[in-house]
Each structure stands twice: as C-alpha cells, then as structure tokens.
Amino acid sequence: MSVSFEALENILKRYPPSSEHLVSALQEVQAKFNYIPADAMTAVCNHLGVPISRGWAVATFYKSFSLEPKGVHEIKVCLGTACHLKGGARLVESLERELKVERGHTTKDLNFSLDTVNCVGACALAPVVVVDEGYQANTNSRRLKKYLKQVTNE
Amino acid sequence: MVQVSTALKLNDFRLTSPAALEAYRESILAERDPNRPIIIVCHGTGCRANNSPKVAEALRRAVAAAGIDAQIIPEIKATGCHGFCSRGPLVIFHPAGLFYQKVQPEDVEEIVQKTLLEGNPVERLLYADPGTGEHISHDRDIPFYKYQQRQVLRNIGKIDPVDLKDTIAVGGYQSLAKVLTSMTPDEVIGAVEASGLRGRGGGGFLTGRKWRLTAAHGRETPGPVYVVANGDEGDPGAFMDRTLMEGDPHAVLEGMIIGAYAIGSSEGYIYVRAEYPLAVKTLQQAIISARETGLLGENILGTGFSFDVKLNLGGGAFVCGESTALMASIEGKPGEPRAKYIHTVEKGLWGRPSNLNNVETWANVPLIIDKGADWYRDIGTEGSKGTKIFSLVGQVKNVGLVEVPMGVTIKDLVMQIGGGVPEGREFKAIQIGGPSGGCIPKEHWDLPIDFDSLSKAGAMMGSGGMIVMDNTTCMVDVAKYFLEFLIDESCGKCIPCRLGLKRMQELLEEFSAGKGSLADLEELGSLSLAVKDGSLCALGGSAPNPVLATLRYFREEYEAHILHQKCPAAVCKKLITYAINPELCNGCTACARECPQGAITGTKKKPHTLDASLCIKCGACFEVCKFGAVSVA
C-alpha cells in the first residue's frame, strides 16, 4: 500500500520537530492508515529529528501500533480476568478456527483483523468481544459467528 | 492521536471571579424547575453495549408522540455509569426515583403509557429481590446500592457528564473557588495531609506527603512543575477510573487544578488508555468547556492563577501505569520504567518535579476540600481513610462498580452487595489488586479491606479490581493466566522479570499438564521470591504475587495436578475430558453441528456419542448444549 504524501504532510505539519511528539505522531499515522507503513515511519522520524531505530522501538513497544495493514473490520477479544474466567480464551480459539487466522493477524482477504486485548473495562458484559465500535456482550462462539456473517454482508 | 486536541473554541462567556461562579450556579438552579420530571438513562459503557442510546431515543420519540402537557414534559438525560452494570440498561425516573432495569426499546411504549401517563410502575422492569422475588421500586432499597456509601461517585448517574451546567448545579468547582479565595497552597496541602488520603492507584502512598515533596522540590530549582493524572487503568477486571472519567470528568479536573495550585504547577497531563474511547471523548469535552468558562487555563476565575492540561492517549502497554514508564511515554519514548533512586517528585517529566496521582485520588480532592479533612478522616479505618471504589466482577451475581468505606469485609462486599455467587455454586476466593495482587480464600473472608490488612494477607489494594472466583475456577490456571499477562506486558529491560517470569510460566505449564514434581513446586516458590526481590520496577516486583498467594492458600490444588493428574475445577485442558451423558442427550444435534472436529456423531433424536480421540477440548459442545448433557471432568 502506498502512502498518501498529502495525508502524511497534514499530520506532520501539526508537530514541531521535537522528539516528544514521536508517540503522538505515530498514533495519528496509525489512525489514518490503520498501520505504520515503512515510508511513513521514515518521514515521521526525519521530520521530528529522531533516529529511525527509535521510531521502530516505539512502534514495536506499544500494542496499539500495527506493522501490517489491518482488516476492514477489527475484532478485539477481551482477555481480562473476568472474561478469562467466563471463557474468553475459548472465543479466541474458535475465531481462529473460523477465520483461519492466528490472533494478532489479518485474514488474507483483509476483511478481519483478530486481536486480543487485556481488558476493555466492561467486565459486567463478560465474555466480551469488541467488533469495530460495537460491544458484543455476554457472547459465545455461536453468536459471534452469526454476527460476523452479518457484518460481512453489510 | 496521543495528544487529543482540546483547542479553545471562541466563546464570550467566561466566569471572571469566584462570585461569578456562585451567581452562575444560582442562575442555573433558578432556571430549573425542581418538580420537572427527569428520566435518566444510563450511558455507561455497559448500558451502551446493551442498547441504552436506542432506549433514550425511543423514549424521546414516545414522549413527543404521547402529547404530554408541555409543562411536565420530562427531560431525558444521559448520564455516566450507575455501577449496576449486570442489570443494564438502567432507567430512573425523578423526582419519584423509580428504578427500572434491563429496559429495551420495545418496553418504551408501555413505560410512557403506564408510568408517565397513568403514574403506575411497570412491574416486570423493577428489580426483583432474588430471595423473596419481591419487587423493589427504588434504587436506594436495592441491596446492591443500600450497603454502599457513594461519595466519590455521588454525582455519577445524576449529571450529564458533558454538560458543565449540570456539574456546576451540583456544586462542581465550589472547592476550587474556596481554595483560590480562602486558602494558601500550604493550607491546601495541609488539608490533604490531615485527611489521610492515600493514593488510589495501588501504591497507597500518602497523597498529601507526595504533594508536599513535589512542591518543595519545585521551589528548589527554577522551571516548571507538572501534575499528572494516571488514567491508564491497565489492571484487567478494573474499571473504576473509566467510570469516573466517563461519568464525572470535572471532578477529576477540579482535583487536578486544586493540586496544581497547592503544588505550584501551571501544566498538567491526563494520560488515558486508548482502550477507553468514551472516557477520552468525555474528558476532551470537559477540558474544552472548563477552559471556555474560565475554570481552566489562563487566569482561572479571575484570580490570577493559571493552569492548563493536555490529554494524552496511551499506546496499550500495561507497564505505562507505572509512574516512570508513564512519564517516558508522555515524552514520546517507549514506556520503560527506570529505577527510582531519584523519585519522580524530584525528577519526573523532562527531569522536572512531577506529581502523579491516580484519577480516583484526584476525584477525592474536591470532596476533602468541600467537607473538610475531619469529615474525611471519620470514614474508614486507622490506616486507610475515606471510601474506595471497587469493581466487583467475575463469578458474582451483582457485577458492577461499588463504593464502600475502607474496612468493609470481603464477605459483606461479596454477599450483601454482590449478592453471592450465581447458580448455587460456592465462593472460593477473591483476587484483589489485579495481576500484582493476590487471592484471598474463603477462610479469610472476614478480613477488612484496607491497605494494610490486604498486604499482610498476601494480596494488595491495587487499583480496586475484585474478581470473585468459585469452584469452577482453577487456581493453577489463574496463576498461569496472570503470569502470561505479565510476560506479555513486561518491558524486557531487566532480567529477573524478563526471564524469571518465563521460567515460572514453563513450570506452571507443566503443572497444568499434570507433569512436574514437588521439587518443581519448591522451585516455583523460590523463583518467585527471586523475581520479587530482583526486579527493577513494581511490575516485576509484584508479578509473582498471584503465584505466591495461590501457593500459600491453594497448595493442595497444585498437588492434585502434579501428583494425581487432576484439575479439580475441570479447567486445565490437558487434564480434562468431555463426555456426553446418553440419559440427558435428546439428540438435538446442536453439539454435532458445532464441533469443529466432527468428533460428535449420532442420529437425530437419539443420544449422540463423542469420540475422545478426535476431541480437541474446545468446549464448543459444552457451551451449546441446552440440556446439560455434555459433562466435563
């Protein structure tokens, strides 16, 4: 995927060239492109005047950065303690089988990204899976499968 | 966007003095008709997920369509989380205080007809006492609320968090006005010290002392001093800070402004985890409206005191809840903690004195200023003052957010407020303090919940996540779960944490497969102590706690795995088998259709059979069977 030069410029021009803005600028890049393209990383680091190695150090440290393009739909399975006790792990496993993709990755057709998160703070809804913006509360593998089909067809 | 834009919108209206704030408050109250009905629809994350915005929308439409007399058209208000998340969406009618639970858009028509027009409750939407089945009309009479003491949460569920007028109407920013007009910075610090408030983020350090230290270091050298609110609530199973930021963001801001005045700071940061989009949005709006109104920014309330905050988004790293890691993250670096030979009160953000407090700690401050340190000291125990918010989750009937005075016993919290364990199962233990805490078994459930009793028992207060476990919870699995969590989150800087935890996990992995020996169990114990003593920061130093606590209280469960290859709770995959009971199976074929392995066969309406050699123990059949015919042992 090529990086739109203009979109990147729009992000960079809001940051003075100082290293403290590295995380912020990368988060905007992530939000804009859904991942951190290598070209964008180079541009951000050059603009802020930090070594590119430091840019990658930041991008690989924080979970919210992705180095590969994300799918159209993002599935986040909560594995907080409450969800763990109520079968969150079973849900990830069943989604891995259903979508034929390992957690942390995106399906070949770029339709779904499957990730786990540590806790979305919605423990009363456990086990919970967040698909895009929507919280699937007290869910199970069967209902999830149905929901994903619905999302695909929309 | 780590730094969320809170740029100033132009607005002519500014409060230019504390007297103007008071006059504004009076004008808001005068505008409001105390008898006007208000319908509150909870818009916390839990209720939203269960459709509450649609309920509010349906109510608006139905009320408009019902042709209610213009004088008494109810105001429909979206508020923050009421805490009783397992019963959402919640709808409350004021002034009567009628409390409806599990309301769906389909119920709205009946509500408008029966309750608004005829003045009668819709019985099926009332909370029913699980013991007697009796309907309870008011939230104050429901045990979940009755035994709480909601001080810090007092406004949540009453105010619209993004409407500054609502905050001001209930007395918001009054404490700030008091501080700016009648107290010196030193007096403010003195009041917080006298209150005995201890940090709500986990450490339990005395807040007043921290403020005094930061202020003193700030005076030593010229340059900025920072105040930081830690909203990187990373403990799994905890959502106190989320609720505060979403439901009463101005209380957090007010606390910070008061702290900044006391410490001598003009710049602050709120660091919120990115997993809380609603909290980010609410805080963003709160900052903008406070700044527009003259409660934040230049020349606050015309007193000459200036303080402003920036809103930073976390990057999804648990370790960033640690103060030095959080500050590194704000500086745009990977969030790796540093050794604290020099504390952050001396050298924190950009090497300058910095005062970091948890969101809940900040929200306590206006309360202490308003009601006085003596009032605050009267609540709680000798060493732990005030109330504490807990998220009560896991295997408990009433899942939600509760606020109780320090010193309440675990038993009262779980049984009275939580309503006990569901489906007649047995309470086994409670995990307190997240991955850095420990579990407390039933034998000790008379323990008062305060900082010191909990550490003595091998758990810790932590940020306030309480996870109830019952006999379907395997303690070896729980220890393994927390270790895996921490291995994932360890920043990798120091060896004891990076490698020690990994080795501990390998041992636990063996135990959960029924392998290993008692000597390995001893090794696990001694390795835990080595990691505890040798790690650089609190994350590593407390990481072995869940293992140590389970070893201390549930050693026999470890032994059952190692010596008898049995998982008593039937959780550890390698030690369990699934089977179909032919007497209970009616051949509905649900399990056979769900089984990803084709391990289940049988003809329709005849008992099915499960081929154990094909079974991968995914549990799909167990989950889908409505007749309890699939058993696991």
CSV table of N, CA and C in Angstrom, one decimal, chain B residues 105-246:
chain,number,residue,atom,x,y,z
B,105,PRO,N,-35.7,-1.0,24.0
B,105,PRO,CA,-36.6,0.0,23.2
B,105,PRO,C,-38.0,-0.5,23.1
B,106,GLU,N,-38.3,-1.8,23.1
B,106,GLU,CA,-39.6,-2.4,23.0
B,106,GLU,C,-40.5,-2.0,24.2
B,107,ASP,N,-39.8,-1.8,25.4
B,107,ASP,CA,-40.5,-1.5,26.6
B,107,ASP,C,-41.0,-0.1,26.7
B,108,VAL,N,-40.5,0.8,25.8
B,108,VAL,CA,-40.7,2.2,26.0
B,108,VAL,C,-42.2,2.6,25.9
B,109,GLU,N,-42.9,2.1,25.0
B,109,GLU,CA,-44.3,2.5,24.8
B,109,GLU,C,-45.1,2.2,26.1
B,110,GLU,N,-44.9,1.0,26.6
B,110,GLU,CA,-45.6,0.7,27.9
B,110,GLU,C,-45.2,1.6,29.0
B,111,ILE,N,-43.9,2.0,29.1
B,111,ILE,CA,-43.4,2.9,30.1
B,111,ILE,C,-44.1,4.2,30.0
B,112,VAL,N,-44.2,4.7,28.8
B,112,VAL,CA,-44.8,6.1,28.7
B,112,VAL,C,-46.3,6.0,29.1
B,113,GLN,N,-47.0,4.9,28.6
B,113,GLN,CA,-48.4,4.8,28.9
B,113,GLN,C,-48.6,4.6,30.4
B,114,LYS,N,-48.0,3.6,31.0
B,114,LYS,CA,-48.2,3.2,32.3
B,114,LYS,C,-47.6,4.2,33.3
B,115,THR,N,-46.3,4.5,33.2
B,115,THR,CA,-45.7,5.2,34.2
B,115,THR,C,-45.9,6.7,34.0
B,116,LEU,N,-45.7,7.2,32.8
B,116,LEU,CA,-45.7,8.7,32.6
B,116,LEU,C,-47.2,9.2,32.6
B,117,LEU,N,-48.1,8.4,31.9
B,117,LEU,CA,-49.4,8.9,31.8
B,117,LEU,C,-50.3,8.5,33.0
B,118,GLU,N,-50.2,7.2,33.4
B,118,GLU,CA,-51.0,6.7,34.4
B,118,GLU,C,-50.4,6.8,35.8
B,119,GLY,N,-49.1,7.0,35.9
B,119,GLY,CA,-48.4,7.1,37.2
B,119,GLY,C,-48.2,5.7,37.9
B,120,ASN,N,-48.2,4.6,37.1
B,120,ASN,CA,-48.0,3.3,37.8
B,120,ASN,C,-46.7,2.7,37.3
B,121,PRO,N,-46.1,1.9,38.1
B,121,PRO,CA,-44.8,1.3,37.7
B,121,PRO,C,-45.1,0.1,36.7
B,122,VAL,N,-44.2,-0.2,35.9
B,122,VAL,CA,-44.2,-1.4,35.0
B,122,VAL,C,-43.5,-2.4,35.8
B,123,GLU,N,-44.2,-3.3,36.4
B,123,GLU,CA,-43.7,-4.2,37.4
B,123,GLU,C,-42.5,-5.1,36.9
B,124,ARG,N,-42.6,-5.6,35.7
B,124,ARG,CA,-41.6,-6.5,35.2
B,124,ARG,C,-40.3,-5.8,35.0
B,125,LEU,N,-40.2,-4.5,35.0
B,125,LEU,CA,-39.0,-3.8,34.8
B,125,LEU,C,-38.3,-3.4,36.1
B,126,LEU,N,-39.0,-3.7,37.2
B,126,LEU,CA,-38.5,-3.4,38.6
B,126,LEU,C,-37.5,-4.5,38.9
B,127,TYR,N,-36.6,-4.1,39.8
B,127,TYR,CA,-35.6,-5.1,40.3
B,127,TYR,C,-36.4,-6.1,41.3
B,128,ALA,N,-36.2,-7.4,41.1
B,128,ALA,CA,-36.8,-8.3,42.0
B,128,ALA,C,-35.8,-8.9,42.9
B,129,ASP,N,-36.1,-8.9,44.2
B,129,ASP,CA,-35.2,-9.5,45.2
B,129,ASP,C,-35.0,-11.0,44.9
B,130,PRO,N,-33.8,-11.4,44.7
B,130,PRO,CA,-33.5,-12.8,44.2
B,130,PRO,C,-34.0,-13.8,45.3
B,131,GLY,N,-34.1,-13.4,46.6
B,131,GLY,CA,-34.5,-14.3,47.6
B,131,GLY,C,-36.0,-14.4,47.6
B,132,THR,N,-36.7,-13.3,47.8
B,132,THR,CA,-38.1,-13.3,48.0
B,132,THR,C,-38.9,-13.1,46.7
B,133,GLY,N,-38.3,-12.6,45.7
B,133,GLY,CA,-39.0,-12.3,44.4
B,133,GLY,C,-39.8,-11.0,44.5
B,134,GLU,N,-39.7,-10.3,45.6
B,134,GLU,CA,-40.4,-9.1,45.8
B,134,GLU,C,-39.9,-8.0,45.0
B,135,HIS,N,-40.7,-7.2,44.4
B,135,HIS,CA,-40.3,-6.1,43.5
B,135,HIS,C,-39.8,-4.9,44.4
B,136,ILE,N,-38.7,-4.3,44.0
B,136,ILE,CA,-38.2,-3.1,44.7
B,136,ILE,C,-38.2,-1.9,43.8
B,137,SER,N,-38.9,-0.8,44.2
B,137,SER,CA,-39.1,0.3,43.3
B,137,SER,C,-38.0,1.3,43.2
B,138,HIS,N,-37.2,1.4,44.3
B,138,HIS,CA,-36.2,2.5,44.3
B,138,HIS,C,-34.8,1.9,44.5
B,139,ASP,N,-33.9,2.5,43.8
B,139,ASP,CA,-32.5,2.0,43.9
B,139,ASP,C,-32.0,2.0,45.3
B,140,ARG,N,-32.4,3.0,46.1
B,140,ARG,CA,-31.8,3.1,47.4
B,140,ARG,C,-32.2,1.9,48.3
B,141,ASP,N,-33.3,1.2,47.9
B,141,ASP,CA,-33.7,0.0,48.7
B,141,ASP,C,-33.1,-1.3,48.2
B,142,ILE,N,-32.4,-1.3,47.0
B,142,ILE,CA,-31.8,-2.5,46.4
B,142,ILE,C,-30.5,-2.8,47.2
B,143,PRO,N,-30.3,-4.0,47.7
B,143,PRO,CA,-29.1,-4.3,48.5
B,143,PRO,C,-27.8,-3.8,47.8
B,144,PHE,N,-27.8,-3.9,46.5
B,144,PHE,CA,-26.5,-3.5,45.8
B,144,PHE,C,-26.2,-2.1,46.1
B,145,TYR,N,-27.2,-1.2,46.2
B,145,TYR,CA,-26.9,0.2,46.5
B,145,TYR,C,-27.0,0.5,48.0
B,146,LYS,N,-27.9,-0.3,48.7
B,146,LYS,CA,-28.2,0.0,50.1
B,146,LYS,C,-26.9,0.0,51.0
B,147,TYR,N,-26.0,-0.9,50.7
B,147,TYR,CA,-24.9,-1.0,51.6
B,147,TYR,C,-23.7,-0.2,51.1
B,148,GLN,N,-23.8,0.5,50.1
B,148,GLN,CA,-22.7,1.3,49.6
B,148,GLN,C,-22.7,2.7,50.2
B,149,GLN,N,-21.6,3.4,50.1
B,149,GLN,CA,-21.5,4.8,50.6
B,149,GLN,C,-20.9,5.5,49.4
B,150,ARG,N,-21.8,6.1,48.6
B,150,ARG,CA,-21.2,6.7,47.3
B,150,ARG,C,-20.9,8.1,47.6
B,151,GLN,N,-19.6,8.4,47.8
B,151,GLN,CA,-19.1,9.8,48.0
B,151,GLN,C,-18.5,10.3,46.7
B,152,VAL,N,-17.4,9.6,46.3
B,152,VAL,CA,-16.7,10.0,45.1
B,152,VAL,C,-17.6,9.8,43.9
B,153,LEU,N,-18.5,8.8,43.9
B,153,LEU,CA,-19.4,8.5,42.8
B,153,LEU,C,-20.7,9.3,43.0
B,154,ARG,N,-20.8,10.2,43.9
B,154,ARG,CA,-22.1,10.8,44.3
B,154,ARG,C,-22.8,11.5,43.1
B,155,ASN,N,-22.0,12.0,42.2
B,155,ASN,CA,-22.7,12.7,41.0
B,155,ASN,C,-23.0,11.8,39.9
B,156,ILE,N,-22.3,10.7,39.8
B,156,ILE,CA,-22.4,9.9,38.6
B,156,ILE,C,-23.7,9.2,38.6
B,157,GLY,N,-24.4,9.3,37.5
B,157,GLY,CA,-25.8,8.8,37.4
B,157,GLY,C,-26.8,9.9,37.7
B,158,LYS,N,-26.3,11.1,38.1
B,158,LYS,CA,-27.2,12.2,38.3
B,158,LYS,C,-27.0,13.3,37.3
B,159,ILE,N,-25.7,13.4,36.9
B,159,ILE,CA,-25.4,14.6,36.0
B,159,ILE,C,-25.1,14.1,34.6
B,160,ASP,N,-25.3,14.9,33.6
B,160,ASP,CA,-24.9,14.7,32.3
B,160,ASP,C,-23.4,15.1,32.2
B,161,PRO,N,-22.5,14.2,32.1
B,161,PRO,CA,-21.1,14.5,32.2
B,161,PRO,C,-20.5,15.5,31.3
B,162,VAL,N,-21.2,15.7,30.1
B,162,VAL,CA,-20.7,16.7,29.2
B,162,VAL,C,-21.4,18.0,29.3
B,163,ASP,N,-22.3,18.1,30.2
B,163,ASP,CA,-23.0,19.4,30.4
B,163,ASP,C,-22.4,20.1,31.6
B,164,LEU,N,-21.6,21.1,31.4
B,164,LEU,CA,-20.9,21.7,32.6
B,164,LEU,C,-21.9,22.3,33.5
B,165,LYS,N,-23.1,22.8,33.0
B,165,LYS,CA,-24.1,23.4,33.9
B,165,LYS,C,-24.5,22.3,34.9
B,166,ASP,N,-24.7,21.1,34.5
B,166,ASP,CA,-25.1,20.0,35.5
B,166,ASP,C,-24.1,19.9,36.6
B,167,THR,N,-22.8,19.9,36.2
B,167,THR,CA,-21.7,19.8,37.2
B,167,THR,C,-21.8,21.0,38.2
B,168,ILE,N,-21.9,22.2,37.6
B,168,ILE,CA,-21.9,23.4,38.5
B,168,ILE,C,-23.2,23.4,39.4
B,169,ALA,N,-24.3,22.9,38.9
B,169,ALA,CA,-25.5,22.8,39.7
B,169,ALA,C,-25.3,22.0,40.9
B,170,VAL,N,-24.6,20.9,40.8
B,170,VAL,CA,-24.4,20.0,42.0
B,170,VAL,C,-23.2,20.4,42.8
B,171,GLY,N,-22.7,21.6,42.6
B,171,GLY,CA,-21.6,22.1,43.4
B,171,GLY,C,-20.2,21.9,42.9
B,172,GLY,N,-20.1,21.5,41.6
B,172,GLY,CA,-18.8,21.4,41.0
B,172,GLY,C,-18.0,22.7,41.0
B,173,TYR,N,-16.7,22.6,41.2
B,173,TYR,CA,-15.8,23.7,41.2
B,173,TYR,C,-16.0,24.7,42.3
B,174,GLN,N,-16.9,24.3,43.3
B,174,GLN,CA,-17.0,25.1,44.5
B,174,GLN,C,-15.7,25.0,45.4
B,175,SER,N,-15.2,23.8,45.4
B,175,SER,CA,-14.0,23.6,46.2
B,175,SER,C,-12.8,24.4,45.6
B,176,LEU,N,-12.8,24.4,44.3
B,176,LEU,CA,-11.7,25.2,43.6
B,176,LEU,C,-11.9,26.7,44.0
B,177,ALA,N,-13.1,27.2,44.0
B,177,ALA,CA,-13.3,28.6,44.3
B,177,ALA,C,-12.9,28.8,45.8
B,178,LYS,N,-13.2,27.9,46.6
B,178,LYS,CA,-12.9,28.0,48.1
B,178,LYS,C,-11.3,28.1,48.2
B,179,VAL,N,-10.7,27.2,47.5
B,179,VAL,CA,-9.2,27.1,47.6
B,179,VAL,C,-8.6,28.4,47.1
B,180,LEU,N,-9.1,28.9,46.0
B,180,LEU,CA,-8.4,30.1,45.4
B,180,LEU,C,-8.7,31.3,46.1
B,181,THR,N,-9.8,31.4,46.9
B,181,THR,CA,-10.1,32.6,47.6
B,181,THR,C,-9.7,32.6,49.0
B,182,SER,N,-9.7,31.4,49.7
B,182,SER,CA,-9.5,31.5,51.1
B,182,SER,C,-8.4,30.6,51.7
B,183,MET,N,-7.7,29.9,50.8
B,183,MET,CA,-6.6,29.0,51.3
B,183,MET,C,-5.3,29.3,50.6
B,184,THR,N,-4.2,29.2,51.4
B,184,THR,CA,-2.9,29.3,50.8
B,184,THR,C,-2.5,27.9,50.3
B,185,PRO,N,-1.6,27.8,49.3
B,185,PRO,CA,-1.2,26.5,48.8
B,185,PRO,C,-0.8,25.6,50.0
B,186,ASP,N,-0.1,26.1,51.0
B,186,ASP,CA,0.3,25.3,52.1
B,186,ASP,C,-0.9,24.8,52.9
B,187,GLU,N,-1.9,25.6,53.0
B,187,GLU,CA,-3.1,25.1,53.7
B,187,GLU,C,-3.8,24.0,53.0
B,188,VAL,N,-3.7,24.1,51.7
B,188,VAL,CA,-4.4,23.0,50.9
B,188,VAL,C,-3.6,21.7,51.1
B,189,ILE,N,-2.3,21.8,51.0
B,189,ILE,CA,-1.5,20.6,51.2
B,189,ILE,C,-1.8,20.0,52.7
B,190,GLY,N,-1.9,21.0,53.6
B,190,GLY,CA,-2.1,20.6,55.0
B,190,GLY,C,-3.5,19.8,55.1
B,191,ALA,N,-4.5,20.3,54.4
B,191,ALA,CA,-5.8,19.7,54.5
B,191,ALA,C,-5.7,18.3,53.9
B,192,VAL,N,-5.0,18.1,52.8
B,192,VAL,CA,-5.0,16.8,52.2
B,192,VAL,C,-4.2,15.8,53.1
B,193,GLU,N,-3.1,16.4,53.7
B,193,GLU,CA,-2.3,15.5,54.6
B,193,GLU,C,-3.2,15.1,55.8
B,194,ALA,N,-3.9,16.1,56.3
B,194,ALA,CA,-4.7,15.8,57.5
B,194,ALA,C,-5.9,14.8,57.2
B,195,SER,N,-6.3,14.8,55.9
B,195,SER,CA,-7.4,13.8,55.6
B,195,SER,C,-6.9,12.4,55.6
B,196,GLY,N,-5.6,12.2,55.5
B,196,GLY,CA,-5.1,10.8,55.5
B,196,GLY,C,-5.3,10.1,54.1
B,197,LEU,N,-5.7,10.8,53.1
B,197,LEU,CA,-5.9,10.2,51.8
B,197,LEU,C,-4.6,9.5,51.3
B,198,ARG,N,-4.8,8.3,50.8
B,198,ARG,CA,-3.7,7.5,50.3
B,198,ARG,C,-4.0,7.2,48.8
B,199,GLY,N,-2.9,7.2,48.0
B,199,GLY,CA,-3.1,7.0,46.6
B,199,GLY,C,-3.9,5.8,46.2
B,200,ARG,N,-4.9,6.1,45.3
B,200,ARG,CA,-5.9,5.0,44.9
B,200,ARG,C,-5.4,4.1,43.8
B,201,GLY,N,-4.2,4.4,43.3
B,201,GLY,CA,-3.8,3.7,42.1
B,201,GLY,C,-3.1,2.3,42.4
B,202,GLY,N,-2.8,2.1,43.7
B,202,GLY,CA,-2.2,0.8,44.0
B,202,GLY,C,-1.2,0.9,45.1
B,203,GLY,N,-0.3,1.9,45.0
B,203,GLY,CA,0.8,2.0,46.0
B,203,GLY,C,0.3,2.4,47.4
B,204,GLY,N,-0.7,3.2,47.4
B,204,GLY,CA,-1.2,3.7,48.8
B,204,GLY,C,-0.3,4.7,49.5
B,205,PHE,N,0.5,5.4,48.7
B,205,PHE,CA,1.4,6.4,49.3
B,205,PHE,C,0.5,7.6,49.8
B,206,LEU,N,0.9,8.3,50.8
B,206,LEU,CA,0.1,9.4,51.3
B,206,LEU,C,0.1,10.5,50.3
B,207,THR,N,-1.1,10.9,49.9
B,207,THR,CA,-1.2,11.9,48.8
B,207,THR,C,-0.6,13.3,49.3
B,208,GLY,N,-1.0,13.7,50.5
B,208,GLY,CA,-0.5,15.0,51.0
B,208,GLY,C,1.0,15.1,51.0
B,209,ARG,N,1.6,14.0,51.5
B,209,ARG,CA,3.1,13.9,51.6
B,209,ARG,C,3.7,14.1,50.2
B,210,LYS,N,3.1,13.4,49.2
B,210,LYS,CA,3.6,13.5,47.9
B,210,LYS,C,3.6,14.9,47.4
B,211,TRP,N,2.4,15.5,47.6
B,211,TRP,CA,2.3,16.9,47.2
B,211,TRP,C,3.3,17.8,47.8
B,212,ARG,N,3.5,17.6,49.1
B,212,ARG,CA,4.5,18.5,49.8
B,212,ARG,C,5.9,18.3,49.3
B,213,LEU,N,6.3,17.0,49.0
B,213,LEU,CA,7.6,16.8,48.4
B,213,LEU,C,7.8,17.4,47.1
B,214,THR,N,6.8,17.3,46.2
B,214,THR,CA,6.8,17.9,44.9
B,214,THR,C,7.0,19.4,45.0
B,215,ALA,N,6.1,20.0,45.8
B,215,ALA,CA,6.2,21.4,46.0
B,215,ALA,C,7.5,21.9,46.4
B,216,ALA,N,8.1,21.2,47.4
B,216,ALA,CA,9.4,21.6,47.9
B,216,ALA,C,10.5,21.4,46.9
B,217,HIS,N,10.5,20.3,46.1
B,217,HIS,CA,11.5,20.2,45.0
B,217,HIS,C,11.3,21.2,44.0
B,218,GLY,N,10.0,21.6,43.7
B,218,GLY,CA,9.8,22.6,42.7
B,218,GLY,C,10.3,24.0,43.1
B,219,ARG,N,10.3,24.2,44.4
B,219,ARG,CA,10.9,25.6,44.8
B,219,ARG,C,12.4,25.6,44.7
B,220,GLU,N,13.0,24.4,44.8
B,220,GLU,CA,14.5,24.4,44.9
B,220,GLU,C,15.1,24.9,43.6
B,221,THR,N,14.5,24.6,42.4
B,221,THR,CA,15.2,25.0,41.2
B,221,THR,C,14.1,25.7,40.3
B,222,PRO,N,14.5,26.7,39.5
B,222,PRO,CA,13.5,27.3,38.7
B,222,PRO,C,13.1,26.4,37.5
B,223,GLY,N,11.9,26.5,37.1
B,223,GLY,CA,11.4,25.7,36.0
B,223,GLY,C,10.0,25.2,36.3
B,224,PRO,N,9.4,24.5,35.3
B,224,PRO,CA,8.1,24.1,35.5
B,224,PRO,C,8.0,22.9,36.5
B,225,VAL,N,6.8,22.7,37.1
B,225,VAL,CA,6.5,21.6,37.9
B,225,VAL,C,5.2,21.0,37.3
B,226,TYR,N,5.1,19.7,37.2
B,226,TYR,CA,4.0,19.1,36.5
B,226,TYR,C,3.1,18.3,37.4
B,227,VAL,N,1.8,18.3,37.1
B,227,VAL,CA,0.9,17.4,37.8
B,227,VAL,C,0.3,16.4,36.7
B,228,VAL,N,0.2,15.2,37.1
B,228,VAL,CA,-0.2,14.2,36.1
B,228,VAL,C,-1.4,13.3,36.7
B,229,ALA,N,-2.4,13.1,35.9
B,229,ALA,CA,-3.4,12.2,36.3
B,229,ALA,C,-3.2,10.9,35.6
B,230,ASN,N,-3.1,9.8,36.3
B,230,ASN,CA,-2.9,8.5,35.7
B,230,ASN,C,-4.3,7.8,35.5
B,231,GLY,N,-4.6,7.8,34.2
B,231,GLY,CA,-5.9,7.2,33.8
B,231,GLY,C,-5.6,6.0,32.9
B,232,ASP,N,-4.4,5.4,33.1
B,232,ASP,CA,-4.0,4.2,32.3
B,232,ASP,C,-4.4,3.0,33.1
B,233,GLU,N,-5.7,2.8,33.3
B,233,GLU,CA,-6.2,1.8,34.2
B,233,GLU,C,-6.0,0.4,33.5
B,234,GLY,N,-4.8,-0.2,33.7
B,234,GLY,CA,-4.5,-1.4,33.0
B,234,GLY,C,-4.8,-2.7,33.6
B,235,ASP,N,-5.1,-2.7,34.9
B,235,ASP,CA,-5.5,-3.9,35.6
B,235,ASP,C,-6.7,-4.6,35.0
B,236,PRO,N,-6.5,-5.8,34.5
B,236,PRO,CA,-7.7,-6.5,34.0
B,236,PRO,C,-8.8,-6.6,35.1
B,237,GLY,N,-10.0,-6.4,34.8
B,237,GLY,CA,-11.1,-6.5,35.8
B,237,GLY,C,-11.3,-5.3,36.6
B,238,ALA,N,-10.8,-4.2,36.1
B,238,ALA,CA,-10.9,-2.9,36.9
B,238,ALA,C,-11.5,-1.8,36.0
B,239,PHE,N,-12.5,-1.1,36.4
B,239,PHE,CA,-13.0,0.0,35.6
B,239,PHE,C,-13.5,1.1,36.5
B,240,MET,N,-12.8,1.4,37.6
B,240,MET,CA,-13.2,2.5,38.5
B,240,MET,C,-12.9,3.8,37.8
B,241,ASP,N,-11.6,3.9,37.2
B,241,ASP,CA,-11.2,5.1,36.6
B,241,ASP,C,-12.0,5.5,35.4
B,242,ARG,N,-12.3,4.4,34.6
B,242,ARG,CA,-13.0,4.6,33.4
B,242,ARG,C,-14.4,5.3,33.8
B,243,THR,N,-15.0,4.7,34.8
B,243,THR,CA,-16.3,5.2,35.2
B,243,THR,C,-16.2,6.7,35.6
B,244,LEU,N,-15.2,7.0,36.4
B,244,LEU,CA,-15.0,8.4,36.9
B,244,LEU,C,-14.8,9.3,35.7
B,245,MET,N,-13.9,8.9,34.8
B,245,MET,CA,-13.6,9.8,33.7
B,245,MET,C,-14.8,10.0,32.7
B,246,GLU,N,-15.6,8.9,32.6
B,246,GLU,CA,-16.8,9.0,31.7
B,246,GLU,C,-17.9,9.7,32.4
